[in-house]
PDB file of C-alpha atoms in Angstrom:
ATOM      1  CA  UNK D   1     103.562  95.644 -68.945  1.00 39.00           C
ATOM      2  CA  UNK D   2     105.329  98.935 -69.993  1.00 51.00           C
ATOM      3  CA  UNK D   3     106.442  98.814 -73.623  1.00 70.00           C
ATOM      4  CA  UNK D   4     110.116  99.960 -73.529  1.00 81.00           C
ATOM      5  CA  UNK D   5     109.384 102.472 -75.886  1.00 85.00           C
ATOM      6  CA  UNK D   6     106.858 104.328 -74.434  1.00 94.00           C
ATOM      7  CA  UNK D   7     107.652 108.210 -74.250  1.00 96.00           C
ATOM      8  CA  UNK D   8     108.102 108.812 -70.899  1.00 97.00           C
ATOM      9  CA  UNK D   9     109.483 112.130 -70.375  1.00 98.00           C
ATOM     10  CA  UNK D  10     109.324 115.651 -72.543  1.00 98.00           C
ATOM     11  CA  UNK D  11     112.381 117.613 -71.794  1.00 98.00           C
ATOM     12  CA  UNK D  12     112.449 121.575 -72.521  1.00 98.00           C
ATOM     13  CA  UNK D  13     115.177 123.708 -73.520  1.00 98.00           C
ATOM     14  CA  UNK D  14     115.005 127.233 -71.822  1.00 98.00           C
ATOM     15  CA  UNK D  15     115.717 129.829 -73.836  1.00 97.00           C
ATOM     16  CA  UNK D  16     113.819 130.093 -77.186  1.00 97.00           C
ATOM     17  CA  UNK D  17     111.403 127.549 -75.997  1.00 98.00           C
ATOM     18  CA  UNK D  18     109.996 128.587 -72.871  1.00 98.00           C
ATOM     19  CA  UNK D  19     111.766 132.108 -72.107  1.00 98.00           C
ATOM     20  CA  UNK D  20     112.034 134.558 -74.578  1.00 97.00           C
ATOM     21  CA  UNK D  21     113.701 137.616 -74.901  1.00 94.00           C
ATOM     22  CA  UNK D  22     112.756 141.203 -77.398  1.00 93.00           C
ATOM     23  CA  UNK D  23     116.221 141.887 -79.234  1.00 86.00           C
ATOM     24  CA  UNK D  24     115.377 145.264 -79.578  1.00 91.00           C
ATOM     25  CA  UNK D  25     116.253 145.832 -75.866  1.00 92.00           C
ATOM     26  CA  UNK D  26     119.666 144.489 -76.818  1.00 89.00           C
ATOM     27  CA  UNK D  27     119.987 146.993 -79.542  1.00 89.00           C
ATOM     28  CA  UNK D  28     118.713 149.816 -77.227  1.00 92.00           C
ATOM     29  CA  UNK D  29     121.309 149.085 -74.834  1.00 93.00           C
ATOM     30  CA  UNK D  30     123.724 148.762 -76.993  1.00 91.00           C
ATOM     31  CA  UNK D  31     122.502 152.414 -78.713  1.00 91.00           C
ATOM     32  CA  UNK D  32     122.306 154.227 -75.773  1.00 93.00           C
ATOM     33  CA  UNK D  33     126.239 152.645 -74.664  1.00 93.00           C
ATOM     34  CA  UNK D  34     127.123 153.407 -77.661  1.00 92.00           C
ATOM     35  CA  UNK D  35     128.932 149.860 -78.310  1.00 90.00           C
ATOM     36  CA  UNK D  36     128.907 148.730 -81.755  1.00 82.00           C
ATOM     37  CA  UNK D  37     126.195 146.972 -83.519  1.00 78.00           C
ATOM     38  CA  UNK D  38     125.934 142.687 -81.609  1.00 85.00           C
ATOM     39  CA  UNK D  39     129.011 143.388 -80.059  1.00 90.00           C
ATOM     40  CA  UNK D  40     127.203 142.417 -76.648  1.00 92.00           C
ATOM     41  CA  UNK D  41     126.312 139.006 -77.838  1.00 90.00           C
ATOM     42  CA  UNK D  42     129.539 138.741 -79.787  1.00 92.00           C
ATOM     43  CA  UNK D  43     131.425 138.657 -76.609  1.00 93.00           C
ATOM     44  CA  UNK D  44     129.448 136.621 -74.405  1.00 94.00           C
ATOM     45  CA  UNK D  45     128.664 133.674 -76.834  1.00 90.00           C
ATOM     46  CA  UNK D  46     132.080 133.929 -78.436  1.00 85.00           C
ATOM     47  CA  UNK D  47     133.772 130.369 -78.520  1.00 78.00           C
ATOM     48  CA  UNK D  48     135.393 130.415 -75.321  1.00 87.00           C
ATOM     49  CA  UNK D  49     133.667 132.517 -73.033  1.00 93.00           C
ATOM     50  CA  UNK D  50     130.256 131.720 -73.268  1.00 93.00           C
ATOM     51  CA  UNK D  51     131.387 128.085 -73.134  1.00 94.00           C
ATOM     52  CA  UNK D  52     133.186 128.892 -69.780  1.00 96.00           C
ATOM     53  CA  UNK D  53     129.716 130.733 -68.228  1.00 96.00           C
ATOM     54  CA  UNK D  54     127.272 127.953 -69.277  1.00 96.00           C
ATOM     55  CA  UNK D  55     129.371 125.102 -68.140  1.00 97.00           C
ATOM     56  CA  UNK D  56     130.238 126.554 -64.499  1.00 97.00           C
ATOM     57  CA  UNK D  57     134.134 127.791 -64.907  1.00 97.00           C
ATOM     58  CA  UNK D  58     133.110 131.047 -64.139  1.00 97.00           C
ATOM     59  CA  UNK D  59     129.885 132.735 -62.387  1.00 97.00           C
ATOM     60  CA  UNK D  60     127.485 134.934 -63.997  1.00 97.00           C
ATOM     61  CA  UNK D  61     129.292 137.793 -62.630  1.00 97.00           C
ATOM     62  CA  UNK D  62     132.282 136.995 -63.510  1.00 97.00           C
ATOM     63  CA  UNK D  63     131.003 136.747 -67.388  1.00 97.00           C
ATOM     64  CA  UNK D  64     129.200 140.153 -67.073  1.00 96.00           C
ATOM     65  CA  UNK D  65     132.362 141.528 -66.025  1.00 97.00           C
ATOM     66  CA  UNK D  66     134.901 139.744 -68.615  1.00 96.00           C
ATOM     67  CA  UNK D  67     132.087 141.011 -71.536  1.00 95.00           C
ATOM     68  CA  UNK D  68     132.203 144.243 -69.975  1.00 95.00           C
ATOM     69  CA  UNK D  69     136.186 143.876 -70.337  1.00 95.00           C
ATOM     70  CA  UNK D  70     135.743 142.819 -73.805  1.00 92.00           C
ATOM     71  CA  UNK D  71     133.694 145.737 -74.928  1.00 93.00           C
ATOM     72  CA  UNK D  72     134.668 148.183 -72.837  1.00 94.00           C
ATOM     73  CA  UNK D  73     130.626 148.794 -71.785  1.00 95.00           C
ATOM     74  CA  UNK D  74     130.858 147.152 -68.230  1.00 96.00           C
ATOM     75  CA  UNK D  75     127.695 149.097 -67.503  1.00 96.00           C
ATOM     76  CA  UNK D  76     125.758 147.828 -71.588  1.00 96.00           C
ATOM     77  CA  UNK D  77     126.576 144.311 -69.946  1.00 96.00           C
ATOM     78  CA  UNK D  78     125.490 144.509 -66.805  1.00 96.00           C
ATOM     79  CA  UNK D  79     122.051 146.269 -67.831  1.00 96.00           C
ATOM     80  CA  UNK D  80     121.781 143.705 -70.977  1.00 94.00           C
ATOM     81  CA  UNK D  81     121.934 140.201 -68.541  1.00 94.00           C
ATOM     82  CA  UNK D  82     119.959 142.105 -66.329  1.00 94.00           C
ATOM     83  CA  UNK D  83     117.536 141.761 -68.627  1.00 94.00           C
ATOM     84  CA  UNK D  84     115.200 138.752 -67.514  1.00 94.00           C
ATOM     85  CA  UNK D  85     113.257 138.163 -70.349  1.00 96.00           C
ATOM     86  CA  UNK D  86     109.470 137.081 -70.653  1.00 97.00           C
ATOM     87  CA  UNK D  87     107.822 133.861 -70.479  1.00 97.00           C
ATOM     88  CA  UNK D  88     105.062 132.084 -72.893  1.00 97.00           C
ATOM     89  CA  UNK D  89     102.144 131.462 -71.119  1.00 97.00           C
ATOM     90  CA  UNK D  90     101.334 129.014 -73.702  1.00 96.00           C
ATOM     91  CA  UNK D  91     104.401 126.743 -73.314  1.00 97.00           C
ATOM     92  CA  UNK D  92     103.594 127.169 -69.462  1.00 97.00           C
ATOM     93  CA  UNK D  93     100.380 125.398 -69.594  1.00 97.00           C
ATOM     94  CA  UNK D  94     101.898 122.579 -72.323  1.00 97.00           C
ATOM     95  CA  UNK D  95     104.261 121.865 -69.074  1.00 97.00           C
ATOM     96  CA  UNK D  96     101.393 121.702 -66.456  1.00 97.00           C
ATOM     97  CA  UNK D  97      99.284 119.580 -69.132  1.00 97.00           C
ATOM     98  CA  UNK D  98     102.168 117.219 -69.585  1.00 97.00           C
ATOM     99  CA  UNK D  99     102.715 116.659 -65.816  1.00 97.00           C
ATOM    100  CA  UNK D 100      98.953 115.942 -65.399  1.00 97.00           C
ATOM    101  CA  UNK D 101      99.035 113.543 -67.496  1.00 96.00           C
ATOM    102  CA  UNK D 102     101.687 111.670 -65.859  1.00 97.00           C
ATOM    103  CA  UNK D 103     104.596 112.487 -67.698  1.00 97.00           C
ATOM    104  CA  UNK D 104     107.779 113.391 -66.307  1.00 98.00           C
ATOM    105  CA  UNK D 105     109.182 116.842 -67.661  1.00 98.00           C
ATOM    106  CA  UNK D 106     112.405 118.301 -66.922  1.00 98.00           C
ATOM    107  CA  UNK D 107     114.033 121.130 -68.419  1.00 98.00           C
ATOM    108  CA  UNK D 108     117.518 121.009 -69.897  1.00 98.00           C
ATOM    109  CA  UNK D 109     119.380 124.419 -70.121  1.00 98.00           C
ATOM    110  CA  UNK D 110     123.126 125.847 -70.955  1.00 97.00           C
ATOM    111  CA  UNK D 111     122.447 128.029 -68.390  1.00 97.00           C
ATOM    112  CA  UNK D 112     124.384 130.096 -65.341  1.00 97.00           C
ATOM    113  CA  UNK D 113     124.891 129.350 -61.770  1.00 97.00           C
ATOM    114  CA  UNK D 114     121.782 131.813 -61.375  1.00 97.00           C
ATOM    115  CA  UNK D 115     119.606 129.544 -63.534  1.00 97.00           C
ATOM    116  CA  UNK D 116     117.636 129.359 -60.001  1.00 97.00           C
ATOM    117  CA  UNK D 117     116.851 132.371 -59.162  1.00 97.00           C
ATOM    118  CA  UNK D 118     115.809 133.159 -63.023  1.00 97.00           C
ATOM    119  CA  UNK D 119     113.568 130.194 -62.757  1.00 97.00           C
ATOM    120  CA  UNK D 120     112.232 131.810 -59.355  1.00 96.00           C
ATOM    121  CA  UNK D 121     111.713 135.239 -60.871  1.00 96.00           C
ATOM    122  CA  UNK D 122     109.784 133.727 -63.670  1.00 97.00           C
ATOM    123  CA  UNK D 123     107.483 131.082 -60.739  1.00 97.00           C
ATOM    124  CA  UNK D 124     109.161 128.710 -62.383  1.00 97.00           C
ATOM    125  CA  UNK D 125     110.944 127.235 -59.236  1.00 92.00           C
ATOM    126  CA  UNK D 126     108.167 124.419 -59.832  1.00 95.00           C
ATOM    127  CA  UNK D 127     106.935 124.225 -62.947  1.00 97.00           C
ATOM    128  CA  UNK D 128     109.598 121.026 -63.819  1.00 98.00           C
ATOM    129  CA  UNK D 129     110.144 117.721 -61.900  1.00 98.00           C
ATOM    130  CA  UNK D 130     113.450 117.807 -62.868  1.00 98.00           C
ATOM    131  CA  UNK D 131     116.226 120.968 -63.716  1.00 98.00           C
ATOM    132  CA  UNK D 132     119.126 119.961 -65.294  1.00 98.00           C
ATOM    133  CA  UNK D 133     121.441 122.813 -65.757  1.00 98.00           C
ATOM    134  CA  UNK D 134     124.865 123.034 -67.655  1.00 98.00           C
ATOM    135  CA  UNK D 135     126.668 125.131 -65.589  1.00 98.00           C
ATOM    136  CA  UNK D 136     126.160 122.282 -62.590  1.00 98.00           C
ATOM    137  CA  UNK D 137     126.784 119.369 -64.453  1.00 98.00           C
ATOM    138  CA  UNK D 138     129.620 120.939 -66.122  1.00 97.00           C
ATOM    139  CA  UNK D 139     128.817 120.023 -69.833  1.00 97.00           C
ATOM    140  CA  UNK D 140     127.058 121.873 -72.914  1.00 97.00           C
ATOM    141  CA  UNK D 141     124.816 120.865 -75.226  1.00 98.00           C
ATOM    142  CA  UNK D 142     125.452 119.936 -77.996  1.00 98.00           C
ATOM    143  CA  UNK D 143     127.916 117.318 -76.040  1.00 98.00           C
ATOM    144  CA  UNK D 144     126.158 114.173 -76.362  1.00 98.00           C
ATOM    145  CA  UNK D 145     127.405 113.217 -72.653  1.00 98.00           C
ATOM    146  CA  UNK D 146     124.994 115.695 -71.066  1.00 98.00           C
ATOM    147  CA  UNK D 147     121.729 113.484 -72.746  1.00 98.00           C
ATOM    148  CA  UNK D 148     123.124 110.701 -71.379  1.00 98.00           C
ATOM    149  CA  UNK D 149     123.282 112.275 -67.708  1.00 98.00           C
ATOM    150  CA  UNK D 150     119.560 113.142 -68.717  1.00 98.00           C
ATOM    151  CA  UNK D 151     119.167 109.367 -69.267  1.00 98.00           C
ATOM    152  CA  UNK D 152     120.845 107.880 -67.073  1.00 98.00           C
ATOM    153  CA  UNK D 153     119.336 110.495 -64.341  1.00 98.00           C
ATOM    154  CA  UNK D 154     115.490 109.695 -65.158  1.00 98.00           C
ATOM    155  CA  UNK D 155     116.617 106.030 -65.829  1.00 97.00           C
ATOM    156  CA  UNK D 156     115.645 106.272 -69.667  1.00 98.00           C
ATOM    157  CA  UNK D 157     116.060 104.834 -72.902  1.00 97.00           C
ATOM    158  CA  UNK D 158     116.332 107.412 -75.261  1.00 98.00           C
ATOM    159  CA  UNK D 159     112.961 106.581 -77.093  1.00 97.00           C
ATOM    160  CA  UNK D 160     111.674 106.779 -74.152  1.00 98.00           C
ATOM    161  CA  UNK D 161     112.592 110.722 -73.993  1.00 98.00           C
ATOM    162  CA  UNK D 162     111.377 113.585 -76.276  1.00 98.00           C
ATOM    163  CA  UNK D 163     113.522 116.834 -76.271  1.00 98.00           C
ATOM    164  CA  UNK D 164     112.898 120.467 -77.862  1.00 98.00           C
ATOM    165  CA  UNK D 165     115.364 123.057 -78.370  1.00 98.00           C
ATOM    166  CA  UNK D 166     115.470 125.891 -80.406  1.00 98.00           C
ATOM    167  CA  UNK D 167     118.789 125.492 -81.843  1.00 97.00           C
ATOM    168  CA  UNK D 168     119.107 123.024 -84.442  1.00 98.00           C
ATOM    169  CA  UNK D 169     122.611 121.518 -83.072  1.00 98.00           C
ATOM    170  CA  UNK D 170     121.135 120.461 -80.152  1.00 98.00           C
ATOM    171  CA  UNK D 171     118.090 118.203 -81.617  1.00 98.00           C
ATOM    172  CA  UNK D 172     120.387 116.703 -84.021  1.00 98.00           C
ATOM    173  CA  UNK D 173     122.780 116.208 -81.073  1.00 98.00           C
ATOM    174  CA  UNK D 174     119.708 114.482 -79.084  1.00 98.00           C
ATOM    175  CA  UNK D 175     118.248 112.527 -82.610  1.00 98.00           C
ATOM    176  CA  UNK D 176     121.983 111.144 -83.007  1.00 98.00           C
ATOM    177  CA  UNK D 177     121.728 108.814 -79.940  1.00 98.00           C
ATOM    178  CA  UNK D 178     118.005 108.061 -80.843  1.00 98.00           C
ATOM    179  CA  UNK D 179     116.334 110.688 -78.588  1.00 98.00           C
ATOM    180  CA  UNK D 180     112.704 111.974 -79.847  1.00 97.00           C
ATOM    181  CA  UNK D 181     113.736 115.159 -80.350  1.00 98.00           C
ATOM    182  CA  UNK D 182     111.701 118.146 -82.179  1.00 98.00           C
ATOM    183  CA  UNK D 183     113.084 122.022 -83.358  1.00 98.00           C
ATOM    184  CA  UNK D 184     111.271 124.628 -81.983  1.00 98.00           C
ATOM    185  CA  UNK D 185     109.637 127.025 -83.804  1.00 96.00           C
ATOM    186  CA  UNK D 186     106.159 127.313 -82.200  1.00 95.00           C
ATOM    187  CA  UNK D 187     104.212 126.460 -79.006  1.00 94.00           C
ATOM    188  CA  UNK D 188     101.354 125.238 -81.817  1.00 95.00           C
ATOM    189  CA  UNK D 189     103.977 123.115 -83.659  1.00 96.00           C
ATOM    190  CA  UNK D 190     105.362 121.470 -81.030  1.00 97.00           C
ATOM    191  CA  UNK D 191     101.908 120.865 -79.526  1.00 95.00           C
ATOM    192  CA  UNK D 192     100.892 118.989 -82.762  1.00 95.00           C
ATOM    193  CA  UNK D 193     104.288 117.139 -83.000  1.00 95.00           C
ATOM    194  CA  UNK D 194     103.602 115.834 -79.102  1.00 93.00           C
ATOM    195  CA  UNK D 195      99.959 114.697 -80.092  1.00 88.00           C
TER     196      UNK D 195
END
């Protein structure tokens, strides 16, 4: 018989974790726009609008154009969310070691409507048995209500479910409601924290 507190699934945040991104492109961009110092980021992750772009009120377009509005550097934002990122090859073959091993592992992301196709550039399309996206379900982490769709989805208990994030308001979102939850610092870390 299964004990009921078996982990059964590892969940991954996106960015941080899994996707990465150099933030001296950022800076370039932002150099050669001549826009002041963060004021990309500023914009998009500012309390309301990044809110609106991650949980699906407005398109990825749409935000590249309102941060372009708010900066006046239409062009630094379109270039600087143009910018894919890279990908850990480490925290790749964690994933494909997890599922081999008969885990299920999903990823959790506040991410875009173009989540998708970023997945697809990245040949991630297929890496995850499960994508669970913010912008489609319409909540944010740290919102306690999108774990429990992540629950209630892969018919959990939450001991049953580990989670990593980079952000540390996100695993103390997922620890409150007694999710195995881990902040990420390292593919090596969270490797020995999963053994």
């Amino acid at each position: 018989m299964n004990d009921s507190s078996t982990l059964r699934a590892v969940v991954f945040d996106f960015d941080g974790v899994i996707r990465h991104f150099d933030q001296t492109v950022r800076a370039d961009i932002e150099r050669r726009h001549g826009v002041g110092g963060d004021a990309l980021r500023a914009a998009a992750f500012g309390p309301d609008l990044g809110r609106r772009a991650v949980t699906g009120q407005i398109t990825r377009a749409r935000w590249i154009e309102l941060i372009g509005e708010a900066t006046g550097a239409p062009e630094a934002a379109a270039e600087w969310l143009g910018y894919g990122g890279y990908v850990d090859p480490d925290m790749v073959r964690l994933i494909s070691e997890l599922r081999n091993a008969g885990l299920t592992v999903a990823l959790l992301t506040n991410g875009t409507d173009t989540i998708p196709s970023e997945l697809a550039e990245h040949d991630l399309g297929d890496a995850f048995d499960h994508i669970f996206n913010s912008a489609d379900i319409g909540l944010a982490k740290p919102d306690p209500a999108i774990y429990h769709h992540v629950l209630s989805v892969l018919d959990l208990r939450p001991v049953q479910m580990f989670f990593t994030d980079d952000r540390e308001d996100n695993v103390t979102a997922a620890l409150a409601i007694g999710i195995r939850a881990h902040l990420f610092e390292s593919g090596a870390a969270l490797r020995e924290v999963l053994r």
